[in-house]
XYZ file of C-alpha atoms in Angstrom:
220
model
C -33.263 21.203 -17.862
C -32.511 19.953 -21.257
C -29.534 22.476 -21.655
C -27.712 21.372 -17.907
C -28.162 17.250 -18.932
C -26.074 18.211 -22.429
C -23.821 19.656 -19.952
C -23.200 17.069 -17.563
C -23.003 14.434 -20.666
C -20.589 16.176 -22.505
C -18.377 16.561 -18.804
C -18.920 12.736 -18.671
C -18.080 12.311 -22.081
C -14.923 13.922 -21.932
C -13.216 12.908 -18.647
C -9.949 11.175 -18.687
C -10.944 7.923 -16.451
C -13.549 5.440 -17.870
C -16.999 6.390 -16.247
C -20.057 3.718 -15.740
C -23.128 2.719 -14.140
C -23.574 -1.528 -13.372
C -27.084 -2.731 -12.136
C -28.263 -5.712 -11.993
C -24.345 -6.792 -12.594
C -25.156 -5.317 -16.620
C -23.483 -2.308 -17.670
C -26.478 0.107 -18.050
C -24.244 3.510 -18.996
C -20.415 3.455 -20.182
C -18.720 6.704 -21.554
C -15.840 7.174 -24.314
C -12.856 6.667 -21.866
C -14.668 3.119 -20.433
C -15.697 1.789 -23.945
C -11.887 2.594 -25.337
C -10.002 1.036 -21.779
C -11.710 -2.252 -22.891
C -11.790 -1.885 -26.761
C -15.296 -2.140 -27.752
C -17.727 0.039 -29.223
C -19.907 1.712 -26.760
C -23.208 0.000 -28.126
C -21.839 -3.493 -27.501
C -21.248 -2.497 -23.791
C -24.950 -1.526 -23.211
C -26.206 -4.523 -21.387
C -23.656 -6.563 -21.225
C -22.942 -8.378 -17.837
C -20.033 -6.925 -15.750
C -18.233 -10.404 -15.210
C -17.160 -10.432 -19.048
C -15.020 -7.624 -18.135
C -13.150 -8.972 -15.020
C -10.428 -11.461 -15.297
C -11.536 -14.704 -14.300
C -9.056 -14.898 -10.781
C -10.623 -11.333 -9.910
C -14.348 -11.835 -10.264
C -14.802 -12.978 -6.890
C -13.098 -9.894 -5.072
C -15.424 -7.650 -7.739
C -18.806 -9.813 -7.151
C -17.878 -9.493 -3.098
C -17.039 -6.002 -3.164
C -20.600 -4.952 -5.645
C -22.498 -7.281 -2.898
C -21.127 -5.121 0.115
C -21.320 -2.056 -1.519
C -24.439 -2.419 -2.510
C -26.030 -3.616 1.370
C -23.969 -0.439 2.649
C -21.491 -1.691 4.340
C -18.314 -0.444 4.922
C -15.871 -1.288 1.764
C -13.168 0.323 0.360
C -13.908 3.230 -1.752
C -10.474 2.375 -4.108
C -9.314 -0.912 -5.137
C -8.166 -2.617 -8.029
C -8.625 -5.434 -9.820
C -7.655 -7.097 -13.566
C -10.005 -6.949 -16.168
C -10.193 -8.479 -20.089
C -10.802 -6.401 -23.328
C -12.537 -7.327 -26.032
C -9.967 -9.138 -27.545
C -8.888 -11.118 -24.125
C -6.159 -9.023 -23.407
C -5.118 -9.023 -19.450
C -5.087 -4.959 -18.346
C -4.803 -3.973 -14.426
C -7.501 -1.494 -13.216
C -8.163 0.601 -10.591
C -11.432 1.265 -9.334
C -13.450 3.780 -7.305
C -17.301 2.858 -6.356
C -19.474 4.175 -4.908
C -23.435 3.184 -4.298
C -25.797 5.661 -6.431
C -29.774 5.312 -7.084
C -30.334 4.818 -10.489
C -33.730 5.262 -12.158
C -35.299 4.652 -8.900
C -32.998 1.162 -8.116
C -29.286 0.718 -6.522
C -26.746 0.617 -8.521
C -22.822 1.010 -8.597
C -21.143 4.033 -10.225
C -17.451 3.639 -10.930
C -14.443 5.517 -11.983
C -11.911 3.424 -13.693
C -8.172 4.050 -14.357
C -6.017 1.814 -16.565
C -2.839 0.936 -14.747
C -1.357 -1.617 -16.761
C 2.051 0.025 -17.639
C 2.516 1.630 -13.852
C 1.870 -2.485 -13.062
C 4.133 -3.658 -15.987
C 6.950 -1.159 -14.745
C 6.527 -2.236 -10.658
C 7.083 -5.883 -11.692
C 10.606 -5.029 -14.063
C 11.620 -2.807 -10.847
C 10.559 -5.959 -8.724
C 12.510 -8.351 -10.661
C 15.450 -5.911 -11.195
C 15.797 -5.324 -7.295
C 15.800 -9.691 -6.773
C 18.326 -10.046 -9.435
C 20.749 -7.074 -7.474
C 19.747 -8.615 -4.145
C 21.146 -12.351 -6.031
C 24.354 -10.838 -7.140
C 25.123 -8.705 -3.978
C 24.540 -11.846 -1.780
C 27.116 -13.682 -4.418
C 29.399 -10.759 -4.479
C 29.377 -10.387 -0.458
C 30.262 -14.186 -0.015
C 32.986 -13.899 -2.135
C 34.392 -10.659 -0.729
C 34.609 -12.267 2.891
C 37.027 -15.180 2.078
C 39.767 -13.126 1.532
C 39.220 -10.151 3.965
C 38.480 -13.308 6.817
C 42.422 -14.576 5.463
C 43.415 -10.835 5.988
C 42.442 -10.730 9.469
C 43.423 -13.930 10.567
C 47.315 -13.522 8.614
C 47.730 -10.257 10.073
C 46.842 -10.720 13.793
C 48.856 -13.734 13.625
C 51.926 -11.799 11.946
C 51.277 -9.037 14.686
C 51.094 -11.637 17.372
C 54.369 -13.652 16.755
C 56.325 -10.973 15.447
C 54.605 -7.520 16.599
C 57.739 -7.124 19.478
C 60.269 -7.267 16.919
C 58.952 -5.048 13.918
C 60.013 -1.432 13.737
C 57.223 0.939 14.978
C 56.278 1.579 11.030
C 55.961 -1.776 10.540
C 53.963 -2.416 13.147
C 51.893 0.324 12.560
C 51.433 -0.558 8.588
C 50.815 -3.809 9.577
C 47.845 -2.623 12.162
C 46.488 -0.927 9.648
C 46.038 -3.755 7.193
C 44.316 -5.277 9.746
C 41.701 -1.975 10.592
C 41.277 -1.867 6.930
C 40.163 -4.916 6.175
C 37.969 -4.897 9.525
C 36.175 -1.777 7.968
C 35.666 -3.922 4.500
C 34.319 -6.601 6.033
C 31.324 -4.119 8.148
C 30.769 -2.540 4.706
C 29.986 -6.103 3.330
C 28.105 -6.985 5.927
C 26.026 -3.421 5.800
C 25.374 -4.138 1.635
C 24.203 -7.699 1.943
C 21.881 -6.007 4.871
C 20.911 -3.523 2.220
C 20.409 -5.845 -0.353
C 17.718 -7.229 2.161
C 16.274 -4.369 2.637
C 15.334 -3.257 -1.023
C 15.304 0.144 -0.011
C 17.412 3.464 1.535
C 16.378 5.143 4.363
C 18.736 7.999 4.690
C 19.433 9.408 8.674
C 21.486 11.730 10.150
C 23.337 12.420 12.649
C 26.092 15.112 13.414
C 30.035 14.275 12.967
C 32.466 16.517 14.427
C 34.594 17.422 11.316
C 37.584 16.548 12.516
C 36.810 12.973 12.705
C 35.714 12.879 9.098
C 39.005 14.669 7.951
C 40.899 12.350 10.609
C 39.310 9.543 8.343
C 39.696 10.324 5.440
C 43.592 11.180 5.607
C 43.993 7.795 7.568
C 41.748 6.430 3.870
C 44.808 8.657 2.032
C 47.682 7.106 3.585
């Protein structure tokens, strides 16, 4: 008996995500990972009430969530929530609870996982993608005033004096005109991806000759 409890504590004692027990909203067990994810000495967590641990904005969500858990019903098993070290500092964790007897009483085990850089790094990518979603809207306004004065000169040049140009000229003159068309769609289609924030790539089958067609009408 003795030899399979050193077992399990030294499994506890070495997993990689922060392992504890919290009745009575105290912290009644805490192992290595838990004690160094909040930067105190495991002897100062012994006791200590859980609330210390939780930023102040999330201790509702944590007190609700221990409360349901705890009467059985039905909760998520994951969440997460931002907690404080011992020196105040904000970190984001995620959690996964479960209801456990302990010593004859209920009680909460949890698995914890620091998240704070995987957070930090979602926000930069968050503020990176409104900053490229700022310029492309900036960048797309500007790159329809002159395409819109492309159109209009050149179907008014074709218009008034389409019967009297030479067939090249007409035809360079048409194309002007499908060219900047096609710019102003692929405006239109960035500043709708720029809304977006993200690619979803689809498929569909081109007959090659179109795409060669294309691309030497691109050339010329």
């Amino acid at each position: 008996m003795l030899e399979e409890e050193e077992k399990y504590s030294t499994l506890v004692e070495s997993s990689l995500t922060g392992i504890y027990i919290d009745q009575d909203k105290r912290v009644v067990f805490a192992n290595n990972t838990f004690a160094e994810i909040y930067r105190y000495p495991k002897d100062e967590l012994m006791g200590m009430e859980t609330w210390k641990l939780v930023h102040p904005e999330d201790r509702a969500l944590t007190d609700d969530m221990r409360a349901k858990r705890l009467k059985g019903e039905d909760v998520p098993v994951e969440y997460e929530a931002r907690g404080l070290t011992k020196f105040g500092e904000t970190i984001w964790i995620k959690r996964r609870n479960s209801r456990i007897e302990y010593q004859g009483r209920p009680a909460i085990l949890g698995n914890i996982v620091d998240i704070t850089e995987q957070k930090g790094a979602e926000e930069k990518l968050q503020k990176i993608n409104e900053e490229l979603e700022n310029f492309v809207r900036v960048v797309s306004h500007d790159l329809k005033t002159p395409i819109i004065s492309i159109q209009g000169f050149s179907s008014r040049l074709l218009k008034k004096r389409g019967d009297k140009m030479e067939a090249k000229e007409r035809k360079y003159l048409e194309q002007i005109r499908t060219s900047a068309d096609r710019m102003e769609l692929l405006v239109s289609d960035l500043l709708s991806l720029s809304k977006v924030g993200r690619v979803v790539s689809t498929f569909k089958e081109v007959p090659s000759l179109e795409i060669v067609t294309s691309a030497a009408s691109s050339l010329k």
